[in-house]
Amino acid sequence: MTEPAYDYDLFVIGAGSGGVRASRIAAGYGARVAVAEEYRVGGTCVIRGCVPKKLLVYGSHFAEELQDAANYGWTVEKMTFDWPTLRDAVAKDVDRLNAAYTNTLNSNKVEHFLERATITGPNSVKLASGREISARYILVAVGAWPVMPPFEGAEHCITSNEVFSLEKLPRRVVIAGAGYIALEFAGIFNALGSHVTVVNRSETILRGYDAALRDRLLQITMARGIEYKFNCGIERVERLEDGCLNVHMKGQPDPLGADAVLVATGRRPKTDGLGLENAGIELGEHGEIRVDDTAQTSCPSIFAVGDVTNRVQLTPIAIREGHAFADRVFGGKDTRVAYDCIPSAVFSQPPLASVGLTEAQAREMLGSNVKVFTSDFRPMKNIFAHRHERGLYKLVVDAQTDKVLGVHLIGPEAPEVLQAAAIAVKAGLTKADFDATVALHPSMAEELVLMR
Ligand code: NDP
């Protein structure tokens, strides 16, 4: 398959979710593939994102479970928590996954270079060690990187890259931003006993999610002790002699004391210094690589998938984009990624999960032809634990066709429930189909088919 002029059929830059999937599928079609990775094989999701974050969510959730255990007859003598134990166990699991991803590359005969690669032309890259490599196609899958706003003292702050390796559990945490990362870590630190203050530039948390769910999360997390400062930005962070931090905010006379400041104000495509200009690759206004619906950039031999294209910054999408690319370019199949009905979840405490149109989006599209069904319930486990937190499930339905356009859930295990509901929305099922489905009792998920 290799034309003699090229060292490889495919050279992939970035061994994250999209890059690894594309590499192994292309290799499976017989392509000679190499991948360069400057940090660790696995990428953001595996190394410093979804996976270690979810393990911290599990770890922190024990606080609630152990508290509730007494109602079920358990005596928990002395409840203590040791951050280094959890941190190191998570790091060990990340090592395991790093090795598993490396094995995947090896077993698919994908050569890998653990060093940075930059593009030097439409068919060439240069490794940090100086080696020049040619390839018929290049795939850029380098992901995104946390944005650090340029305030004074930003060097004293951490991002989601560093949060997994904190030496000590901070007693007081200030979190800038109110998106996915901010609210997931607010939940983790709050459950572990830290005092958490979320500082956001607007008064909206989790922009893009259904307003009813956002309100419910705000209400519950405030009751759990998380403080919010809205319409507010960090002006400067200073480190005091005792090592503590003072966070000065615009328009606020008194600084907030903190032991850690986590900045989670979005992630930007990691295109700096990649040599894209050497191949005439066009960027969009947020620094993202512009691609068409086949992931092709403005340079015909170079493609891009995943967060670097800033379409949907979610792992399963990067994986699908990488797979579709390999299918098309090396497998002769016209696979395309469908961007409708993408389920997503925020692993806040409680978590929320969503697929399809929010009520506001549906009303904007269909005006008054929208029906909304809600179930506002107190989960059985919360009643038994004397917790007053309520779950909220919401269906958004097209009043003319009866199609369920959106499912929005907040409550224990909401992401687990939502994945199955997403199948129904993707399949275009109607509210009547939901109604015709027998409830699975007793469960929280049964609320999905009991809304009238
Ligand atoms: P988000 O885009 O989710 O949230 C960014 C937050 O920062 C918002 O509250 C926003 O405010 C605020 N913000 C944005 N720009 C600035 C700025 N210049 N100065 C101050 N505040 C600002 O970003 P995250 O960093 O939390 O996450 C990045 C992406 O990673 C997510 O979009 C998601 O795709 C992915 N991710 C997914 C997860 C999951 O699936 N569970 C988990 C973690 C990350 P406002 O909204 O008020 O404008």
Short mmCIF file of C-alpha atoms and ligand atoms in Angstrom, two decimals:
data_model
loop_
_atom_site.label_atom_id
_atom_site.label_comp_id
_atom_site.label_asym_id
_atom_site.label_seq_id
_atom_site.Cartn_x
_atom_site.Cartn_y
_atom_site.Cartn_z
CA MET A 1 0.00 0.00 0.00
CA THR A 2 2.90 2.34 0.78
CA GLU A 3 4.06 4.41 -2.12
CA PRO A 4 7.84 4.14 -2.10
CA ALA A 5 8.21 7.87 -1.59
CA TYR A 6 6.73 7.77 1.93
CA ASP A 7 8.02 6.26 5.17
CA TYR A 8 4.44 5.59 6.35
CA ASP A 9 0.92 5.59 4.95
CA LEU A 10 -0.28 7.45 8.03
CA PHE A 11 1.49 9.52 10.64
CA VAL A 12 -0.67 10.43 13.61
CA ILE A 13 0.26 13.27 15.95
CA GLY A 14 -1.25 12.64 19.38
CA ALA A 15 -1.99 9.25 20.99
CA GLY A 16 -5.23 10.20 22.71
CA SER A 17 -8.70 8.77 22.15
CA GLY A 18 -9.03 9.89 18.53
CA GLY A 19 -5.42 9.24 17.52
CA VAL A 20 -5.21 5.74 18.97
CA ARG A 21 -8.53 4.68 17.43
CA ALA A 22 -7.56 6.03 14.00
CA SER A 23 -4.12 4.37 14.21
CA ARG A 24 -5.38 0.93 15.07
CA ILE A 25 -8.23 0.92 12.56
CA ALA A 26 -5.96 2.19 9.76
CA ALA A 27 -3.35 -0.44 10.68
CA GLY A 28 -6.11 -3.05 10.60
CA TYR A 29 -6.75 -2.11 6.98
CA GLY A 30 -3.09 -2.81 6.23
CA ALA A 31 -1.73 0.73 6.42
CA ARG A 32 1.77 1.32 7.78
CA VAL A 33 1.10 3.63 10.72
CA ALA A 34 3.23 5.58 13.17
CA VAL A 35 2.09 7.83 16.01
CA ALA A 36 3.96 10.48 17.98
CA GLU A 37 2.97 11.37 21.53
CA GLU A 38 4.82 13.96 23.59
CA TYR A 39 3.46 12.93 26.99
CA ARG A 40 1.74 9.61 27.69
CA VAL A 41 -0.26 7.26 25.48
CA GLY A 42 -3.97 7.58 26.31
CA GLY A 43 -4.47 11.33 26.02
CA THR A 44 -6.54 13.69 28.12
CA CYS A 45 -9.42 11.32 28.85
CA VAL A 46 -7.27 8.52 30.19
CA ILE A 47 -4.31 10.38 31.66
CA ARG A 48 -5.75 13.58 33.17
CA GLY A 49 -9.43 13.76 32.40
CA CYS A 50 -12.53 11.56 32.35
CA VAL A 51 -11.02 8.41 33.87
CA PRO A 52 -9.05 9.75 36.86
CA LYS A 53 -11.84 12.30 37.46
CA LYS A 54 -14.48 9.56 37.61
CA LEU A 55 -12.32 7.62 40.08
CA LEU A 56 -12.12 10.72 42.29
CA VAL A 57 -15.90 11.05 42.05
CA TYR A 58 -16.26 7.44 43.21
CA GLY A 59 -13.72 8.00 45.96
CA SER A 60 -15.39 11.14 47.26
CA HIS A 61 -18.86 9.63 47.09
CA PHE A 62 -18.00 7.26 49.93
CA ALA A 63 -18.44 10.20 52.31
CA GLU A 64 -22.18 10.17 51.58
CA GLU A 65 -22.45 6.38 51.48
CA LEU A 66 -20.65 5.99 54.80
CA GLN A 67 -22.85 8.64 56.41
CA ASP A 68 -25.97 6.88 55.14
CA ALA A 69 -24.71 3.46 56.18
CA ALA A 70 -25.83 4.04 59.78
CA ASN A 71 -29.48 4.03 58.66
CA TYR A 72 -28.94 0.56 57.30
CA GLY A 73 -27.55 -0.71 60.59
CA TRP A 74 -23.86 -0.27 59.95
CA THR A 75 -21.57 1.16 62.56
CA VAL A 76 -18.74 3.08 61.00
CA GLU A 77 -16.41 3.66 63.90
CA LYS A 78 -14.01 6.25 62.71
CA MET A 79 -14.43 7.90 59.35
CA THR A 80 -11.17 9.33 58.09
CA PHE A 81 -9.98 10.08 54.63
CA ASP A 82 -6.43 10.00 53.30
CA TRP A 83 -5.93 11.99 50.10
CA PRO A 84 -2.49 10.52 49.19
CA THR A 85 -3.99 7.01 49.26
CA LEU A 86 -6.75 7.92 46.80
CA ARG A 87 -4.45 10.09 44.67
CA ASP A 88 -1.80 7.37 44.36
CA ALA A 89 -4.33 4.61 43.68
CA VAL A 90 -5.81 6.72 40.88
CA ALA A 91 -2.33 7.40 39.48
CA LYS A 92 -1.65 3.65 39.51
CA ASP A 93 -4.79 2.98 37.52
CA VAL A 94 -3.77 5.64 35.04
CA ASP A 95 -0.43 3.81 34.66
CA ARG A 96 -2.34 0.60 33.98
CA LEU A 97 -4.41 2.25 31.27
CA ASN A 98 -1.37 3.92 29.79
CA ALA A 99 0.19 0.47 29.44
CA ALA A 100 -3.04 -0.96 27.99
CA TYR A 101 -3.20 1.76 25.33
CA THR A 102 0.48 1.22 24.52
CA ASN A 103 -0.24 -2.52 24.12
CA THR A 104 -3.07 -1.70 21.75
CA LEU A 105 -0.64 0.20 19.54
CA ASN A 106 1.92 -2.60 19.74
CA SER A 107 -0.52 -5.39 19.02
CA ASN A 108 -1.78 -3.51 15.98
CA LYS A 109 1.79 -2.94 14.77
CA VAL A 110 1.55 0.81 15.12
CA GLU A 111 5.01 2.25 15.65
CA HIS A 112 5.10 4.93 18.32
CA PHE A 113 7.51 7.69 19.13
CA LEU A 114 7.31 9.18 22.62
CA GLU A 115 8.29 12.65 21.55
CA ARG A 116 6.78 15.77 20.07
CA ALA A 117 6.24 15.94 16.32
CA THR A 118 5.71 19.07 14.26
CA ILE A 119 4.46 19.39 10.72
CA THR A 120 7.07 20.52 8.21
CA GLY A 121 5.02 20.16 5.03
CA PRO A 122 1.91 18.48 3.55
CA ASN A 123 3.57 15.06 3.81
CA SER A 124 6.28 15.49 6.40
CA VAL A 125 6.83 15.80 10.12
CA LYS A 126 9.89 16.33 12.28
CA LEU A 127 10.37 14.65 15.63
CA ALA A 128 11.83 16.56 18.58
CA SER A 129 14.93 14.35 18.29
CA GLY A 130 15.48 15.77 14.81
CA ARG A 131 14.34 12.80 12.70
CA GLU A 132 12.34 13.74 9.61
CA ILE A 133 9.54 11.41 8.55
CA SER A 134 7.37 11.40 5.46
CA ALA A 135 3.81 10.11 5.27
CA ARG A 136 1.12 9.90 2.65
CA TYR A 137 -1.42 11.20 5.16
CA ILE A 138 -1.03 13.02 8.47
CA LEU A 139 -3.70 13.01 11.16
CA VAL A 140 -3.60 15.73 13.81
CA ALA A 141 -5.22 14.55 17.04
CA VAL A 142 -3.44 16.65 19.64
CA GLY A 143 -6.48 17.62 21.70
CA ALA A 144 -7.01 20.76 23.73
CA TRP A 145 -5.36 22.42 26.69
CA PRO A 146 -6.77 24.36 29.68
CA VAL A 147 -7.04 28.10 29.19
CA MET A 148 -5.40 30.15 31.95
CA PRO A 149 -6.70 33.73 31.90
CA PRO A 150 -3.83 36.23 32.19
CA PHE A 151 -4.40 37.60 35.70
CA GLU A 152 -1.56 38.46 38.08
CA GLY A 153 -0.49 35.46 40.13
CA ALA A 154 -1.90 32.89 37.68
CA GLU A 155 1.26 30.87 38.30
CA HIS A 156 -0.05 30.09 41.81
CA CYS A 157 -3.17 28.46 40.35
CA ILE A 158 -3.67 24.96 39.02
CA THR A 159 -5.75 23.54 36.18
CA SER A 160 -7.29 20.10 35.72
CA ASN A 161 -3.83 18.99 34.55
CA GLU A 162 -2.36 19.40 38.03
CA VAL A 163 -5.35 18.71 40.24
CA PHE A 164 -4.78 14.95 40.27
CA SER A 165 -1.36 15.25 41.83
CA LEU A 166 -1.98 17.74 44.66
CA GLU A 167 0.32 17.03 47.56
CA LYS A 168 -2.37 17.63 50.18
CA LEU A 169 -6.13 17.86 50.17
CA PRO A 170 -6.75 21.63 50.19
CA ARG A 171 -8.87 22.84 53.09
CA ARG A 172 -10.25 25.74 51.04
CA VAL A 173 -10.58 25.60 47.26
CA VAL A 174 -11.55 28.45 44.96
CA ILE A 175 -12.66 27.30 41.52
CA ALA A 176 -12.82 29.70 38.58
CA GLY A 177 -15.50 28.81 35.99
CA ALA A 178 -18.83 27.04 36.30
CA GLY A 179 -18.65 24.51 33.49
CA TYR A 180 -18.06 20.76 33.46
CA ILE A 181 -14.65 20.70 35.12
CA ALA A 182 -15.48 23.36 37.71
CA LEU A 183 -18.64 21.64 38.92
CA GLU A 184 -17.23 18.14 38.86
CA PHE A 185 -14.29 19.18 41.04
CA ALA A 186 -16.51 21.37 43.22
CA GLY A 187 -18.47 18.19 43.99
CA ILE A 188 -15.35 16.10 44.62
CA PHE A 189 -13.70 18.61 46.98
CA ASN A 190 -16.97 19.39 48.75
CA ALA A 191 -17.60 15.70 49.41
CA LEU A 192 -14.03 15.25 50.65
CA GLY A 193 -14.60 18.01 53.21
CA SER A 194 -12.93 21.04 51.60
CA HIS A 195 -14.67 24.38 51.60
CA VAL A 196 -15.43 25.21 47.96
CA THR A 197 -16.15 28.59 46.38
CA VAL A 198 -17.07 28.70 42.70
CA VAL A 199 -16.36 32.03 41.01
CA ASN A 200 -17.91 32.61 37.58
CA ARG A 201 -18.04 35.50 35.14
CA SER A 202 -21.79 35.09 34.52
CA GLU A 203 -24.60 33.81 36.71
CA THR A 204 -25.08 30.73 34.58
CA ILE A 205 -23.68 27.36 35.54
CA LEU A 206 -23.30 24.65 32.90
CA ARG A 207 -24.34 26.78 29.98
CA GLY A 208 -26.10 24.63 27.39
CA TYR A 209 -27.86 22.31 29.84
CA ASP A 210 -31.60 22.55 30.53
CA ALA A 211 -32.37 25.41 32.91
CA ALA A 212 -34.45 23.29 35.29
CA LEU A 213 -31.55 20.88 35.84
CA ARG A 214 -29.07 23.71 36.34
CA ASP A 215 -31.34 25.33 38.93
CA ARG A 216 -31.74 22.03 40.76
CA LEU A 217 -27.99 21.42 40.84
CA LEU A 218 -27.35 24.93 42.13
CA GLN A 219 -29.94 24.53 44.86
CA ILE A 220 -28.61 21.14 46.01
CA THR A 221 -24.94 22.05 45.89
CA MET A 222 -25.54 25.28 47.81
CA ALA A 223 -27.35 23.29 50.47
CA ARG A 224 -24.32 20.98 50.57
CA GLY A 225 -22.12 23.97 51.36
CA ILE A 226 -20.65 25.05 48.02
CA GLU A 227 -20.54 28.85 47.76
CA TYR A 228 -21.04 30.64 44.47
CA LYS A 229 -19.85 34.08 43.47
CA PHE A 230 -21.48 35.08 40.21
CA ASN A 231 -20.78 37.93 37.78
CA CYS A 232 -17.35 37.95 39.25
CA GLY A 233 -13.82 37.39 38.00
CA ILE A 234 -10.43 36.79 39.54
CA GLU A 235 -8.27 39.92 39.41
CA ARG A 236 -5.13 38.68 41.13
CA VAL A 237 -3.91 35.81 43.26
CA GLU A 238 -1.17 36.35 45.81
CA ARG A 239 0.77 33.80 47.76
CA LEU A 240 1.22 34.68 51.42
CA GLU A 241 4.27 33.86 53.52
CA ASP A 242 2.55 30.88 55.13
CA GLY A 243 1.90 29.40 51.67
CA CYS A 244 -1.83 30.22 51.64
CA LEU A 245 -3.37 32.11 48.75
CA ASN A 246 -5.42 35.29 48.70
CA VAL A 247 -7.80 35.51 45.76
CA HIS A 248 -8.72 39.10 44.88
CA MET A 249 -11.85 39.48 42.81
CA LYS A 250 -12.96 42.35 40.66
CA GLY A 251 -15.33 44.66 42.53
CA GLN A 252 -15.02 42.73 45.84
CA PRO A 253 -13.32 44.52 48.74
CA ASP A 254 -12.15 41.42 50.60
CA PRO A 255 -10.00 38.64 49.13
CA LEU A 256 -10.95 34.98 49.54
CA GLY A 257 -8.47 32.83 51.41
CA ALA A 258 -7.59 29.57 49.70
CA ASP A 259 -5.20 26.66 49.78
CA ALA A 260 -5.71 25.89 46.10
CA VAL A 261 -7.16 27.81 43.17
CA LEU A 262 -8.39 25.65 40.31
CA VAL A 263 -8.94 27.46 37.04
CA ALA A 264 -11.49 25.71 34.81
CA THR A 265 -12.48 28.33 32.29
CA GLY A 266 -12.50 26.21 29.16
CA ARG A 267 -10.04 24.33 26.99
CA ARG A 268 -8.44 25.58 23.80
CA PRO A 269 -7.22 23.51 20.81
CA LYS A 270 -3.55 22.76 21.30
CA THR A 271 -2.32 24.02 17.97
CA ASP A 272 0.51 26.33 19.07
CA GLY A 273 3.91 25.48 17.64
CA LEU A 274 2.60 22.52 15.64
CA GLY A 275 3.90 23.84 12.31
CA LEU A 276 0.44 23.98 10.75
CA GLU A 277 1.46 27.02 8.70
CA ASN A 278 4.03 24.85 6.91
CA ALA A 279 1.19 22.97 5.25
CA GLY A 280 -1.16 25.94 4.83
CA ILE A 281 -3.66 24.61 7.38
CA GLU A 282 -6.40 27.11 8.20
CA LEU A 283 -7.44 27.80 11.77
CA GLY A 284 -10.73 29.10 13.11
CA GLU A 285 -11.22 31.97 15.53
CA HIS A 286 -10.58 29.86 18.64
CA GLY A 287 -7.37 28.40 17.22
CA GLU A 288 -9.15 25.23 16.11
CA ILE A 289 -8.18 23.35 12.96
CA ARG A 290 -10.90 23.84 10.39
CA VAL A 291 -12.08 20.59 8.86
CA ASP A 292 -14.86 19.52 6.51
CA ASP A 293 -17.28 16.71 7.30
CA THR A 294 -14.65 14.14 6.33
CA ALA A 295 -12.15 15.62 8.86
CA GLN A 296 -10.01 16.95 6.00
CA THR A 297 -8.17 20.21 6.65
CA SER A 298 -7.40 22.88 4.05
CA CYS A 299 -4.35 20.75 3.17
CA PRO A 300 -5.72 17.66 1.34
CA SER A 301 -3.20 15.19 2.81
CA ILE A 302 -3.76 16.33 6.42
CA PHE A 303 -6.77 15.48 8.55
CA ALA A 304 -7.75 16.37 12.13
CA VAL A 305 -10.05 14.78 14.71
CA GLY A 306 -11.08 15.35 18.31
CA ASP A 307 -10.79 18.40 20.56
CA VAL A 308 -8.26 20.11 18.28
CA THR A 309 -11.14 20.73 15.86
CA ASN A 310 -13.28 22.20 18.69
CA ARG A 311 -16.51 20.68 17.42
CA VAL A 312 -17.69 18.65 20.40
CA GLN A 313 -15.05 18.20 23.12
CA LEU A 314 -16.11 14.72 24.18
CA THR A 315 -14.10 11.48 24.11
CA PRO A 316 -16.68 9.31 22.32
CA ILE A 317 -16.85 11.89 19.53
CA ALA A 318 -13.06 11.95 19.09
CA ILE A 319 -13.13 8.13 18.93
CA ARG A 320 -15.89 8.15 16.30
CA GLU A 321 -14.11 10.82 14.28
CA GLY A 322 -10.83 8.84 14.38
CA HIS A 323 -12.61 5.63 13.38
CA ALA A 324 -14.56 7.29 10.55
CA PHE A 325 -11.36 8.86 9.22
CA ALA A 326 -9.60 5.47 9.07
CA ASP A 327 -12.64 3.78 7.54
CA ARG A 328 -12.85 6.38 4.80
CA VAL A 329 -9.20 6.88 3.95
CA PHE A 330 -7.95 3.30 4.38
CA GLY A 331 -11.05 1.11 4.40
CA GLY A 332 -12.92 2.48 1.40
CA LYS A 333 -16.06 3.10 3.45
CA ASP A 334 -17.89 6.41 3.51
CA THR A 335 -18.38 6.49 7.28
CA ARG A 336 -19.52 9.86 8.66
CA VAL A 337 -20.05 10.99 12.23
CA ALA A 338 -23.58 11.99 13.16
CA TYR A 339 -23.52 14.92 15.54
CA ASP A 340 -27.18 14.74 16.57
CA CYS A 341 -28.41 13.23 19.82
CA ILE A 342 -25.03 13.19 21.57
CA PRO A 343 -25.60 12.22 25.19
CA SER A 344 -23.50 13.98 27.80
CA ALA A 345 -23.21 14.05 31.56
CA VAL A 346 -21.71 16.17 34.26
CA PHE A 347 -20.37 14.08 37.12
CA SER A 348 -21.32 16.65 39.68
CA GLN A 349 -22.86 15.50 42.97
CA PRO A 350 -25.63 14.76 42.18
CA PRO A 351 -24.80 14.14 38.53
CA LEU A 352 -26.85 15.37 35.62
CA ALA A 353 -27.19 13.93 32.15
CA SER A 354 -28.82 15.03 28.97
CA VAL A 355 -29.55 14.15 25.37
CA GLY A 356 -31.30 16.07 22.61
CA LEU A 357 -33.00 19.45 22.76
CA THR A 358 -33.45 21.40 25.96
CA GLU A 359 -36.88 22.93 26.54
CA ALA A 360 -35.55 26.35 25.54
CA GLN A 361 -34.02 25.01 22.30
CA ALA A 362 -37.22 23.13 21.42
CA ARG A 363 -39.37 26.21 22.03
CA GLU A 364 -37.08 28.28 19.88
CA MET A 365 -37.44 25.77 17.03
CA LEU A 366 -41.08 24.78 17.41
CA GLY A 367 -42.70 27.66 19.26
CA SER A 368 -45.76 26.49 21.15
CA ASN A 369 -45.67 23.00 19.61
CA VAL A 370 -43.68 21.64 22.51
CA LYS A 371 -44.90 19.52 25.40
CA VAL A 372 -42.83 19.12 28.52
CA PHE A 373 -43.25 16.32 31.07
CA THR A 374 -41.45 16.34 34.38
CA SER A 375 -41.05 14.07 37.34
CA ASP A 376 -39.81 15.78 40.47
CA PHE A 377 -39.21 12.96 42.91
CA ARG A 378 -37.34 12.07 46.07
CA PRO A 379 -35.28 8.96 45.36
CA MET A 380 -36.03 6.08 47.73
CA LYS A 381 -32.42 6.00 48.93
CA ASN A 382 -32.61 9.70 49.81
CA ILE A 383 -35.84 9.23 51.78
CA PHE A 384 -34.30 6.41 53.76
CA ALA A 385 -31.18 8.49 54.40
CA HIS A 386 -33.26 11.50 55.47
CA ARG A 387 -31.82 13.50 52.60
CA HIS A 388 -34.14 16.09 51.20
CA GLU A 389 -32.51 16.22 47.78
CA ARG A 390 -34.93 15.56 44.95
CA GLY A 391 -34.27 14.19 41.49
CA LEU A 392 -35.73 15.84 38.42
CA TYR A 393 -36.45 14.08 35.12
CA LYS A 394 -37.72 15.97 32.13
CA LEU A 395 -38.93 14.92 28.68
CA VAL A 396 -39.20 17.46 25.87
CA VAL A 397 -41.69 16.30 23.25
CA ASP A 398 -42.73 17.56 19.80
CA ALA A 399 -46.47 18.15 20.30
CA GLN A 400 -47.25 17.46 16.63
CA THR A 401 -45.30 14.27 16.02
CA ASP A 402 -45.17 13.07 19.65
CA LYS A 403 -41.40 12.43 19.18
CA VAL A 404 -39.28 12.73 22.28
CA LEU A 405 -36.76 15.44 21.39
CA GLY A 406 -34.85 15.62 24.64
CA VAL A 407 -34.33 13.78 27.92
CA HIS A 408 -32.79 15.65 30.85
CA LEU A 409 -32.05 14.05 34.20
CA ILE A 410 -30.55 15.05 37.51
CA GLY A 411 -30.31 12.65 40.42
CA PRO A 412 -28.31 9.66 41.64
CA GLU A 413 -26.94 7.59 38.75
CA ALA A 414 -28.48 9.93 36.16
CA PRO A 415 -25.71 9.22 33.57
CA GLU A 416 -26.32 5.46 33.84
CA VAL A 417 -30.04 5.96 33.22
CA LEU A 418 -29.53 8.46 30.42
CA GLN A 419 -27.43 6.23 28.16
CA ALA A 420 -30.38 3.88 27.59
CA ALA A 421 -32.80 6.79 27.13
CA ALA A 422 -30.46 8.22 24.50
CA ILE A 423 -31.08 5.14 22.36
CA ALA A 424 -34.79 5.95 22.37
CA VAL A 425 -34.21 9.58 21.40
CA LYS A 426 -31.74 8.62 18.67
CA ALA A 427 -34.23 6.08 17.34
CA GLY A 428 -36.91 8.78 17.18
CA LEU A 429 -39.29 7.09 19.61
CA THR A 430 -42.45 8.85 20.71
CA LYS A 431 -43.88 9.72 24.09
CA ALA A 432 -46.47 7.02 23.41
CA ASP A 433 -43.61 4.49 23.12
CA PHE A 434 -42.29 5.62 26.50
CA ASP A 435 -45.83 5.34 27.98
CA ALA A 436 -46.28 1.86 26.51
CA THR A 437 -43.12 0.62 28.23
CA VAL A 438 -43.72 -1.15 31.52
CA ALA A 439 -41.97 0.44 34.50
CA LEU A 440 -39.07 -1.41 36.12
CA HIS A 441 -39.95 -1.16 39.78
CA PRO A 442 -38.56 -0.02 42.13
CA SER A 443 -36.02 2.11 40.33
CA MET A 444 -35.37 5.76 39.63
CA ALA A 445 -35.29 5.01 35.91
CA GLU A 446 -38.98 4.01 35.97
CA GLU A 447 -39.83 7.71 36.22
CA LEU A 448 -38.93 7.88 32.53
CA VAL A 449 -42.01 5.88 31.57
CA LEU A 450 -44.37 7.19 34.26
CA MET A 451 -44.55 10.87 33.33
CA ARG A 452 -48.07 11.87 32.30
P1 NDP B 1 -16.69 24.69 29.97
O1 NDP B 1 -16.76 25.23 28.60
O2 NDP B 1 -17.58 23.58 30.36
O3 NDP B 1 -16.93 25.88 31.00
C1 NDP B 1 -16.13 27.03 30.98
C2 NDP B 1 -16.52 27.91 32.14
O4 NDP B 1 -15.58 28.96 32.23
C3 NDP B 1 -17.89 28.56 31.99
O5 NDP B 1 -18.46 28.67 33.25
C4 NDP B 1 -17.56 29.92 31.41
O6 NDP B 1 -18.43 30.92 31.83
C5 NDP B 1 -16.21 30.22 32.01
N1 NDP B 1 -15.34 30.97 31.13
C6 NDP B 1 -15.11 30.77 29.81
N2 NDP B 1 -14.20 31.63 29.35
C7 NDP B 1 -13.82 32.40 30.39
C8 NDP B 1 -12.91 33.46 30.54
N3 NDP B 1 -12.20 33.91 29.52
N4 NDP B 1 -12.78 34.03 31.77
C9 NDP B 1 -13.50 33.58 32.81
N5 NDP B 1 -14.38 32.57 32.71
C10 NDP B 1 -14.54 31.99 31.53
O7 NDP B 1 -15.14 24.33 30.17
P2 NDP B 1 -14.37 23.29 31.09
O8 NDP B 1 -13.01 23.83 31.18
O9 NDP B 1 -15.11 23.00 32.34
O10 NDP B 1 -14.37 21.98 30.20
C11 NDP B 1 -13.85 22.00 28.87
C12 NDP B 1 -14.55 20.97 28.02
O11 NDP B 1 -14.12 19.69 28.39
C13 NDP B 1 -16.05 20.94 28.17
O12 NDP B 1 -16.68 21.86 27.32
C14 NDP B 1 -16.40 19.54 27.84
O13 NDP B 1 -16.61 19.43 26.45
C15 NDP B 1 -15.16 18.76 28.22
N6 NDP B 1 -15.40 18.04 29.49
C16 NDP B 1 -16.38 17.09 29.53
C17 NDP B 1 -16.64 16.40 30.69
C18 NDP B 1 -17.74 15.39 30.72
O14 NDP B 1 -18.16 14.95 29.66
N7 NDP B 1 -18.26 15.00 31.88
C19 NDP B 1 -15.88 16.64 31.92
C20 NDP B 1 -14.89 17.67 31.78
C21 NDP B 1 -14.67 18.33 30.61
P3 NDP B 1 -19.87 31.26 31.18
O15 NDP B 1 -20.55 29.98 30.87
O16 NDP B 1 -20.52 32.05 32.26
O17 NDP B 1 -19.59 32.05 29.97
#
